[in-house]
PDB file of C-alpha atoms in Angstrom:
ATOM      1  CA  MET A  12      18.429 -24.154  22.217  1.00 61.00           C
ATOM      2  CA  SER A  13      18.170 -20.652  23.650  1.00 68.00           C
ATOM      3  CA  SER A  14      15.516 -20.027  26.313  1.00 87.00           C
ATOM      4  CA  VAL A  15      15.278 -16.298  25.630  1.00 96.00           C
ATOM      5  CA  PHE A  16      12.142 -14.411  24.615  1.00 98.00           C
ATOM      6  CA  TYR A  17      13.498 -12.277  21.750  1.00 98.00           C
ATOM      7  CA  GLN A  18      11.641  -9.081  20.831  1.00 98.00           C
ATOM      8  CA  VAL A  19      12.246  -6.597  18.015  1.00 98.00           C
ATOM      9  CA  SER A  20      11.192  -2.976  18.714  1.00 98.00           C
ATOM     10  CA  THR A  21       8.337  -1.973  21.037  1.00 98.00           C
ATOM     11  CA  LEU A  22       4.587  -1.928  20.612  1.00 98.00           C
ATOM     12  CA  ASN A  23       4.346   1.823  21.259  1.00 98.00           C
ATOM     13  CA  ALA A  24       6.978   2.484  18.585  1.00 98.00           C
ATOM     14  CA  LEU A  25       4.865   0.487  16.144  1.00 98.00           C
ATOM     15  CA  MET A  26       1.679   2.249  17.239  1.00 98.00           C
ATOM     16  CA  LEU A  27       3.352   5.613  16.573  1.00 98.00           C
ATOM     17  CA  GLY A  28       4.243   4.569  13.025  1.00 98.00           C
ATOM     18  CA  ASN A  29       7.843   3.412  13.327  1.00 98.00           C
ATOM     19  CA  PHE A  30       7.545   0.780  10.585  1.00 98.00           C
ATOM     20  CA  ASP A  31      11.183   0.704   9.420  1.00 98.00           C
ATOM     21  CA  GLY A  32      12.898  -2.670   9.446  1.00 98.00           C
ATOM     22  CA  VAL A  33      15.055  -3.371  12.496  1.00 98.00           C
ATOM     23  CA  VAL A  34      16.569  -6.820  11.836  1.00 98.00           C
ATOM     24  CA  THR A  35      16.506  -9.207   8.902  1.00 98.00           C
ATOM     25  CA  VAL A  36      14.330 -12.299   8.845  1.00 98.00           C
ATOM     26  CA  GLY A  37      17.501 -14.376   8.931  1.00 98.00           C
ATOM     27  CA  GLU A  38      18.660 -12.682  12.135  1.00 98.00           C
ATOM     28  CA  LEU A  39      15.204 -13.082  13.677  1.00 98.00           C
ATOM     29  CA  LEU A  40      15.106 -16.813  12.917  1.00 98.00           C
ATOM     30  CA  SER A  41      18.505 -17.277  14.525  1.00 98.00           C
ATOM     31  CA  HIS A  42      16.833 -16.364  17.829  1.00 98.00           C
ATOM     32  CA  GLY A  43      13.566 -18.273  17.529  1.00 98.00           C
ATOM     33  CA  SER A  44      11.637 -20.701  15.338  1.00 98.00           C
ATOM     34  CA  TRP A  45       8.160 -19.703  16.566  1.00 98.00           C
ATOM     35  CA  GLY A  46       6.484 -16.325  16.967  1.00 98.00           C
ATOM     36  CA  ILE A  47       4.569 -13.403  15.499  1.00 98.00           C
ATOM     37  CA  GLY A  48       5.049  -9.801  14.358  1.00 98.00           C
ATOM     38  CA  THR A  49       5.006  -7.624  11.251  1.00 98.00           C
ATOM     39  CA  TYR A  50       7.444  -6.698   8.492  1.00 98.00           C
ATOM     40  CA  GLU A  51       9.024  -3.465   7.268  1.00 98.00           C
ATOM     41  CA  GLY A  52       6.440  -0.936   6.211  1.00 98.00           C
ATOM     42  CA  LEU A  53       3.731  -2.814   8.135  1.00 97.00           C
ATOM     43  CA  ASP A  54       3.763  -5.294   5.263  1.00 97.00           C
ATOM     44  CA  GLY A  55       1.241  -7.832   6.511  1.00 96.00           C
ATOM     45  CA  GLU A  56       1.259 -10.126   9.540  1.00 98.00           C
ATOM     46  CA  ALA A  57       4.317 -12.207  10.393  1.00 98.00           C
ATOM     47  CA  ILE A  58       3.710 -15.825  11.364  1.00 98.00           C
ATOM     48  CA  ILE A  59       6.911 -17.639  12.355  1.00 98.00           C
ATOM     49  CA  CYS A  60       6.087 -21.351  12.152  1.00 98.00           C
ATOM     50  CA  ASP A  61       8.646 -24.099  12.737  1.00 98.00           C
ATOM     51  CA  GLY A  62      11.595 -22.028  11.554  1.00 98.00           C
ATOM     52  CA  VAL A  63       9.936 -20.460   8.491  1.00 98.00           C
ATOM     53  CA  ALA A  64       8.797 -16.816   8.320  1.00 98.00           C
ATOM     54  CA  TYR A  65       5.431 -16.391   6.568  1.00 98.00           C
ATOM     55  CA  ASP A  66       3.690 -13.129   5.675  1.00 98.00           C
ATOM     56  CA  GLY A  67      -0.102 -12.869   5.718  1.00 97.00           C
ATOM     57  CA  HIS A  68      -0.854 -10.062   3.260  1.00 95.00           C
ATOM     58  CA  ALA A  69      -3.910  -7.805   3.184  1.00 95.00           C
ATOM     59  CA  ASP A  70      -5.046  -9.457  -0.063  1.00 92.00           C
ATOM     60  CA  GLY A  71      -5.597 -12.645   1.942  1.00 85.00           C
ATOM     61  CA  GLU A  72      -2.607 -14.526   0.551  1.00 91.00           C
ATOM     62  CA  VAL A  73       0.322 -15.918   2.523  1.00 97.00           C
ATOM     63  CA  MET A  74       3.879 -16.250   1.267  1.00 97.00           C
ATOM     64  CA  PRO A  75       7.196 -17.252   2.868  1.00 97.00           C
ATOM     65  CA  TYR A  76       9.611 -14.365   3.422  1.00 95.00           C
ATOM     66  CA  GLY A  77      13.309 -14.586   2.578  1.00 95.00           C
ATOM     67  CA  ASN A  78      16.168 -14.126   5.026  1.00 98.00           C
ATOM     68  CA  ASP A  79      17.086 -10.699   3.627  1.00 98.00           C
ATOM     69  CA  GLU A  80      13.646  -9.173   4.211  1.00 97.00           C
ATOM     70  CA  LYS A  81      13.310  -6.984   7.299  1.00 98.00           C
ATOM     71  CA  VAL A  82      11.143  -7.105  10.410  1.00 98.00           C
ATOM     72  CA  ALA A  83       9.650  -4.001  12.051  1.00 98.00           C
ATOM     73  CA  PHE A  84       8.225  -5.671  15.175  1.00 98.00           C
ATOM     74  CA  SER A  85       8.299  -9.279  16.343  1.00 98.00           C
ATOM     75  CA  THR A  86       8.497 -11.654  19.277  1.00 98.00           C
ATOM     76  CA  VAL A  87      10.038 -15.106  18.802  1.00 98.00           C
ATOM     77  CA  ALA A  88      11.474 -17.926  20.898  1.00 98.00           C
ATOM     78  CA  ASN A  89      12.311 -21.630  20.805  1.00 98.00           C
ATOM     79  CA  PHE A  90      10.573 -24.473  22.592  1.00 98.00           C
ATOM     80  CA  ASN A  91      12.853 -26.489  24.852  1.00 95.00           C
ATOM     81  CA  GLU A  92      12.727 -29.635  26.955  1.00 91.00           C
ATOM     82  CA  LYS A  93      10.733 -27.907  29.708  1.00 91.00           C
ATOM     83  CA  ALA A  94       7.871 -27.027  27.337  1.00 97.00           C
ATOM     84  CA  THR A  95       4.397 -28.305  28.222  1.00 97.00           C
ATOM     85  CA  GLU A  96       2.349 -30.389  25.782  1.00 98.00           C
ATOM     86  CA  PHE A  97      -1.436 -29.930  26.014  1.00 98.00           C
ATOM     87  CA  GLY A  98      -4.765 -30.355  24.249  1.00 98.00           C
ATOM     88  CA  ILE A  99      -7.894 -28.195  24.009  1.00 98.00           C
ATOM     89  CA  ALA A 100     -11.307 -29.215  22.684  1.00 98.00           C
ATOM     90  CA  ASP A 101     -14.550 -27.347  22.088  1.00 97.00           C
ATOM     91  CA  ALA A 102     -13.644 -23.734  22.887  1.00 98.00           C
ATOM     92  CA  SER A 103     -16.526 -21.734  21.422  1.00 98.00           C
ATOM     93  CA  ASP A 104     -15.017 -18.262  20.985  1.00 98.00           C
ATOM     94  CA  MET A 105     -11.895 -16.167  21.559  1.00 98.00           C
ATOM     95  CA  ALA A 106     -12.681 -15.607  25.226  1.00 98.00           C
ATOM     96  CA  ALA A 107     -13.024 -19.357  25.762  1.00 98.00           C
ATOM     97  CA  VAL A 108      -9.777 -20.013  23.868  1.00 98.00           C
ATOM     98  CA  LYS A 109      -7.854 -17.518  26.007  1.00 98.00           C
ATOM     99  CA  ALA A 110      -9.417 -18.925  29.171  1.00 98.00           C
ATOM    100  CA  ALA A 111      -8.373 -22.442  28.152  1.00 98.00           C
ATOM    101  CA  LEU A 112      -4.822 -21.267  27.447  1.00 98.00           C
ATOM    102  CA  ASP A 113      -4.706 -19.504  30.813  1.00 98.00           C
ATOM    103  CA  GLU A 114      -5.805 -22.742  32.451  1.00 97.00           C
ATOM    104  CA  VAL A 115      -2.903 -24.538  30.775  1.00 97.00           C
ATOM    105  CA  ARG A 116      -0.542 -21.790  31.977  1.00 97.00           C
ATOM    106  CA  ALA A 117      -1.896 -22.135  35.517  1.00 96.00           C
ATOM    107  CA  GLY A 118      -1.268 -25.872  35.368  1.00 95.00           C
ATOM    108  CA  THR A 119       2.453 -25.282  34.773  1.00 92.00           C
ATOM    109  CA  ASP A 120       4.319 -22.690  36.854  1.00 86.00           C
ATOM    110  CA  GLY A 121       1.494 -20.201  36.171  1.00 87.00           C
ATOM    111  CA  ASN A 122       3.773 -17.207  36.642  1.00 94.00           C
ATOM    112  CA  ASP A 123       2.094 -13.986  35.457  1.00 97.00           C
ATOM    113  CA  ASN A 124       5.432 -12.164  35.529  1.00 97.00           C
ATOM    114  CA  TYR A 125       6.995 -14.338  32.808  1.00 97.00           C
ATOM    115  CA  TRP A 126       6.642 -14.277  29.027  1.00 98.00           C
ATOM    116  CA  TRP A 127       4.917 -17.195  27.267  1.00 98.00           C
ATOM    117  CA  LEU A 128       4.942 -18.723  23.791  1.00 98.00           C
ATOM    118  CA  VAL A 129       2.280 -21.065  22.398  1.00 98.00           C
ATOM    119  CA  ALA A 130       1.847 -23.048  19.177  1.00 98.00           C
ATOM    120  CA  MET A 131      -1.315 -25.072  18.536  1.00 98.00           C
ATOM    121  CA  LYS A 132      -2.242 -27.271  15.589  1.00 98.00           C
ATOM    122  CA  GLY A 133      -5.673 -28.707  14.867  1.00 98.00           C
ATOM    123  CA  THR A 134      -9.187 -27.797  13.749  1.00 98.00           C
ATOM    124  CA  PHE A 135     -10.865 -24.408  14.024  1.00 98.00           C
ATOM    125  CA  PRO A 136     -14.620 -24.320  13.245  1.00 98.00           C
ATOM    126  CA  THR A 137     -14.535 -20.518  12.949  1.00 98.00           C
ATOM    127  CA  MET A 138     -11.589 -18.257  12.224  1.00 98.00           C
ATOM    128  CA  LYS A 139     -11.592 -14.496  11.672  1.00 98.00           C
ATOM    129  CA  TRP A 140      -8.328 -12.713  10.954  1.00 97.00           C
ATOM    130  CA  ARG A 141      -6.987  -9.458   9.570  1.00 97.00           C
ATOM    131  CA  SER A 142      -3.984  -7.878   7.907  1.00 97.00           C
ATOM    132  CA  CYS A 143      -2.906  -4.366   6.917  1.00 94.00           C
ATOM    133  CA  PHE A 144      -1.617  -3.077   3.603  1.00 95.00           C
ATOM    134  CA  LYS A 145       2.047  -2.164   3.264  1.00 96.00           C
ATOM    135  CA  GLN A 146       2.627   1.498   4.079  1.00 97.00           C
ATOM    136  CA  GLN A 147       4.855   4.035   2.366  1.00 96.00           C
ATOM    137  CA  LYS A 148       6.817   6.881   3.944  1.00 95.00           C
ATOM    138  CA  PRO A 149       5.988   9.247   5.492  1.00 95.00           C
ATOM    139  CA  TYR A 150       4.325   6.632   7.690  1.00 97.00           C
ATOM    140  CA  THR A 151       1.034   7.230   9.431  1.00 96.00           C
ATOM    141  CA  THR A 152       0.243   5.764  12.853  1.00 97.00           C
ATOM    142  CA  LEU A 153      -0.822   2.140  13.213  1.00 96.00           C
ATOM    143  CA  SER A 154      -4.302   3.249  14.277  1.00 95.00           C
ATOM    144  CA  GLU A 155      -4.730   5.173  11.016  1.00 96.00           C
ATOM    145  CA  ALA A 156      -3.218   2.410   8.891  1.00 94.00           C
ATOM    146  CA  ALA A 157      -5.574  -0.127  10.474  1.00 92.00           C
ATOM    147  CA  THR A 158      -8.647   1.741   9.196  1.00 92.00           C
ATOM    148  CA  ASP A 159      -7.839   0.234   5.787  1.00 91.00           C
ATOM    149  CA  GLN A 160      -7.111  -3.276   6.995  1.00 93.00           C
ATOM    150  CA  ARG A 161      -8.783  -6.330   5.476  1.00 96.00           C
ATOM    151  CA  GLU A 162     -10.686  -8.908   7.500  1.00 96.00           C
ATOM    152  CA  PHE A 163     -11.335 -12.524   6.501  1.00 97.00           C
ATOM    153  CA  VAL A 164     -13.622 -15.234   7.846  1.00 97.00           C
ATOM    154  CA  SER A 165     -13.397 -18.956   7.186  1.00 96.00           C
ATOM    155  CA  ARG A 166     -15.048 -22.125   8.501  1.00 97.00           C
ATOM    156  CA  ASP A 167     -13.694 -25.520   9.470  1.00 97.00           C
ATOM    157  CA  GLU A 168     -10.059 -24.587   9.030  1.00 97.00           C
ATOM    158  CA  GLU A 169      -7.130 -26.831   9.805  1.00 98.00           C
ATOM    159  CA  GLY A 170      -3.847 -25.182  10.641  1.00 98.00           C
ATOM    160  CA  TRP A 171      -1.754 -23.435  13.239  1.00 98.00           C
ATOM    161  CA  VAL A 172      -2.370 -20.816  15.901  1.00 98.00           C
ATOM    162  CA  ILE A 173       0.851 -19.260  17.169  1.00 98.00           C
ATOM    163  CA  GLY A 174       1.053 -16.552  19.776  1.00 98.00           C
ATOM    164  CA  VAL A 175       2.585 -14.949  22.818  1.00 98.00           C
ATOM    165  CA  TRP A 176       1.397 -13.931  26.275  1.00 98.00           C
ATOM    166  CA  CYS A 177       3.017 -10.925  27.955  1.00 98.00           C
ATOM    167  CA  PRO A 178       2.737  -9.720  31.562  1.00 98.00           C
ATOM    168  CA  SER A 179       0.878  -6.522  32.439  1.00 97.00           C
ATOM    169  CA  PHE A 180       4.010  -4.603  33.448  1.00 97.00           C
ATOM    170  CA  VAL A 181       5.246  -4.517  29.829  1.00 97.00           C
ATOM    171  CA  GLU A 182       2.348  -2.287  28.686  1.00 96.00           C
ATOM    172  CA  GLY A 183       3.710  -0.178  25.810  1.00 97.00           C
ATOM    173  CA  ILE A 184       6.660  -2.500  25.262  1.00 97.00           C
ATOM    174  CA  ASN A 185       4.351  -5.314  24.189  1.00 97.00           C
ATOM    175  CA  MET A 186       0.652  -6.075  24.557  1.00 96.00           C
ATOM    176  CA  PRO A 187      -0.328  -7.591  27.922  1.00 97.00           C
ATOM    177  CA  GLY A 188      -2.205 -10.880  27.610  1.00 97.00           C
ATOM    178  CA  TRP A 189      -2.593 -13.087  24.560  1.00 98.00           C
ATOM    179  CA  HIS A 190      -1.733 -12.048  20.984  1.00 98.00           C
ATOM    180  CA  LEU A 191      -2.450 -14.802  18.433  1.00 98.00           C
ATOM    181  CA  HIS A 192      -1.832 -15.305  14.697  1.00 98.00           C
ATOM    182  CA  PHE A 193      -3.287 -17.933  12.353  1.00 98.00           C
ATOM    183  CA  LEU A 194      -1.688 -19.955   9.539  1.00 98.00           C
ATOM    184  CA  SER A 195      -3.724 -22.429   7.499  1.00 98.00           C
ATOM    185  CA  GLU A 196      -2.528 -26.001   7.024  1.00 98.00           C
ATOM    186  CA  ASP A 197      -1.769 -25.353   3.337  1.00 97.00           C
ATOM    187  CA  LYS A 198       0.156 -22.150   4.254  1.00 97.00           C
ATOM    188  CA  LYS A 199      -2.060 -20.067   1.964  1.00 96.00           C
ATOM    189  CA  ARG A 200      -4.150 -18.055   4.472  1.00 97.00           C
ATOM    190  CA  GLY A 201      -3.395 -16.319   7.742  1.00 97.00           C
ATOM    191  CA  GLY A 202      -2.969 -13.198   9.825  1.00 97.00           C
ATOM    192  CA  HIS A 203      -3.773 -11.585  13.167  1.00 97.00           C
ATOM    193  CA  ILE A 204      -6.693 -13.384  14.827  1.00 98.00           C
ATOM    194  CA  LEU A 205      -9.744 -11.304  15.742  1.00 97.00           C
ATOM    195  CA  GLU A 206     -12.117 -14.164  16.647  1.00 98.00           C
ATOM    196  CA  MET A 207     -11.916 -17.952  16.634  1.00 98.00           C
ATOM    197  CA  SER A 208     -13.202 -21.222  18.008  1.00 98.00           C
ATOM    198  CA  ILE A 209     -11.430 -24.523  18.589  1.00 98.00           C
ATOM    199  CA  GLY A 210     -12.657 -27.958  17.614  1.00 98.00           C
ATOM    200  CA  ASP A 211      -9.683 -29.979  18.761  1.00 98.00           C
ATOM    201  CA  VAL A 212      -6.017 -28.948  18.983  1.00 98.00           C
ATOM    202  CA  SER A 213      -2.743 -30.168  20.398  1.00 98.00           C
ATOM    203  CA  GLY A 214      -0.194 -27.608  21.435  1.00 98.00           C
ATOM    204  CA  THR A 215       3.071 -26.644  23.089  1.00 98.00           C
ATOM    205  CA  LEU A 216       3.452 -23.936  25.736  1.00 98.00           C
ATOM    206  CA  GLU A 217       6.546 -22.556  27.421  1.00 97.00           C
ATOM    207  CA  SER A 218       7.452 -19.690  29.757  1.00 97.00           C
ATOM    208  CA  TYR A 219      10.544 -17.476  29.578  1.00 97.00           C
ATOM    209  CA  ARG A 220      12.324 -15.537  32.307  1.00 96.00           C
ATOM    210  CA  GLU A 221      14.764 -13.703  30.055  1.00 97.00           C
ATOM    211  CA  LEU A 222      13.846 -10.970  27.550  1.00 98.00           C
ATOM    212  CA  ALA A 223      16.167  -9.749  24.791  1.00 98.00           C
ATOM    213  CA  LEU A 224      14.830  -6.430  23.461  1.00 98.00           C
ATOM    214  CA  ILE A 225      16.321  -5.063  20.231  1.00 98.00           C
ATOM    215  CA  MET A 226      15.549  -1.382  19.688  1.00 98.00           C
ATOM    216  CA  PRO A 227      15.286   0.388  16.299  1.00 98.00           C
ATOM    217  CA  ASP A 228      18.133   2.638  15.168  1.00 97.00           C
ATOM    218  CA  ASN A 229      16.417   4.666  12.436  1.00 97.00           C
ATOM    219  CA  PRO A 230      16.545   8.488  12.910  1.00 96.00           C
ATOM    220  CA  GLU A 231      12.779   8.820  13.444  1.00 96.00           C
ATOM    221  CA  PHE A 232      12.888   6.523  16.457  1.00 98.00           C
ATOM    222  CA  ALA A 233      14.843   9.096  18.468  1.00 97.00           C
ATOM    223  CA  ASP A 234      11.933  11.551  18.287  1.00 96.00           C
ATOM    224  CA  LEU A 235       9.205   9.185  19.533  1.00 97.00           C
ATOM    225  CA  ASP A 236       7.601   9.636  22.953  1.00 96.00           C
ATOM    226  CA  LEU A 237       7.385   6.020  24.066  1.00 96.00           C
ATOM    227  CA  THR A 238       5.880   7.033  27.419  1.00 95.00           C
ATOM    228  CA  GLU A 239       2.591   8.048  25.784  1.00 94.00           C
ATOM    229  CA  ASP A 240      -0.390   6.037  27.036  1.00 94.00           C
ATOM    230  CA  LEU A 241      -1.581   4.204  23.936  1.00 93.00           C
ATOM    231  CA  ALA A 242      -3.428   1.364  25.680  1.00 92.00           C
ATOM    232  CA  GLU A 243      -6.877   2.422  24.450  1.00 93.00           C
ATOM    233  CA  ALA A 244      -5.713   2.927  20.858  1.00 92.00           C
ATOM    234  CA  THR A 245      -3.893  -0.419  20.973  1.00 92.00           C
ATOM    235  CA  ALA A 246      -7.003  -2.228  22.198  1.00 90.00           C
ATOM    236  CA  LYS A 247      -8.990  -0.840  19.262  1.00 86.00           C
ATOM    237  CA  VAL A 248      -6.353  -1.913  16.752  1.00 88.00           C
ATOM    238  CA  GLU A 249      -5.974  -5.375  18.220  1.00 83.00           C
ATOM    239  CA  GLY A 250      -9.713  -5.934  18.279  1.00 76.00           C
ATOM    240  CA  GLY A 251     -10.444  -5.077  14.652  1.00 52.00           C
ATOM    241  CA  LYS A 252     -12.303  -2.302  12.909  1.00 48.00           C
TER     242      LYS A 252
END
C-alpha cells in the first residue's frame, strides 16, 4: 500500500469559502482508506473509516457517500506494516487524549516534522461533536458558516475516532496538531470532535514523510489570498461556537 499522506485542497482555501468539490470520493479512496475532511458545499463532516466514506450531517445523522460525490477538503492515508499498535485508557478530556496520543507518537520515531494518521476504536464516556449545514453559492467563509453549525453530546459511546496530526510549518495548508473526527459503532452518529474522554481504546498510528497535495481548479480559487493569516479564525472554528 502507498505510504503517502494525501491531501485535497488547503485549510486556508476552505476557511475563505472555497467549498467546490476537488476530487470524487472514489478518487480519494484510491489514495487512502482512513482520514477526515468535508464534502462539496461544506456538506457535513467526512469520516473515512476502513475504506468507506461517511458523512456526518448537521441534522446529526450519518450516511455513507457514493464514489461519484465530491470532496472539498480532506486528508487520507493507508496504514502499512510499520504502523504502531497502541492502547489508551482513562483519558478524562480532549487535552488528556491529545497528550496520550503525543506520548504514543514520542514512543515511535516522534518526529514533529512528519504527518501522522490515527484510528482508535473503543469506548468514549463523553463525546461532543459538530457539523455544518451544506452551503449554497455564493459561498460565505467557513467562519460565517460555522455560526450555524450544530453540536451534539452523547455518553458512553462505542465507536471510532479517526484523525490526523500535522506539523507546525504547514499552518494554512492544514491545521497544526491533532484534528479528530468521531463515528459511532452503528455508523449513525458522528462529526468533528470538540470534546471527548476515553474509557478504553485500541488504535493504530503511523507517520508519513511524503505529502501529495491536490489543489482546486475552480475559477474562484485563483482569486484567493492563501497567504492571509487565518490562524485565529481557524482556532475559533475548530473549537466550536
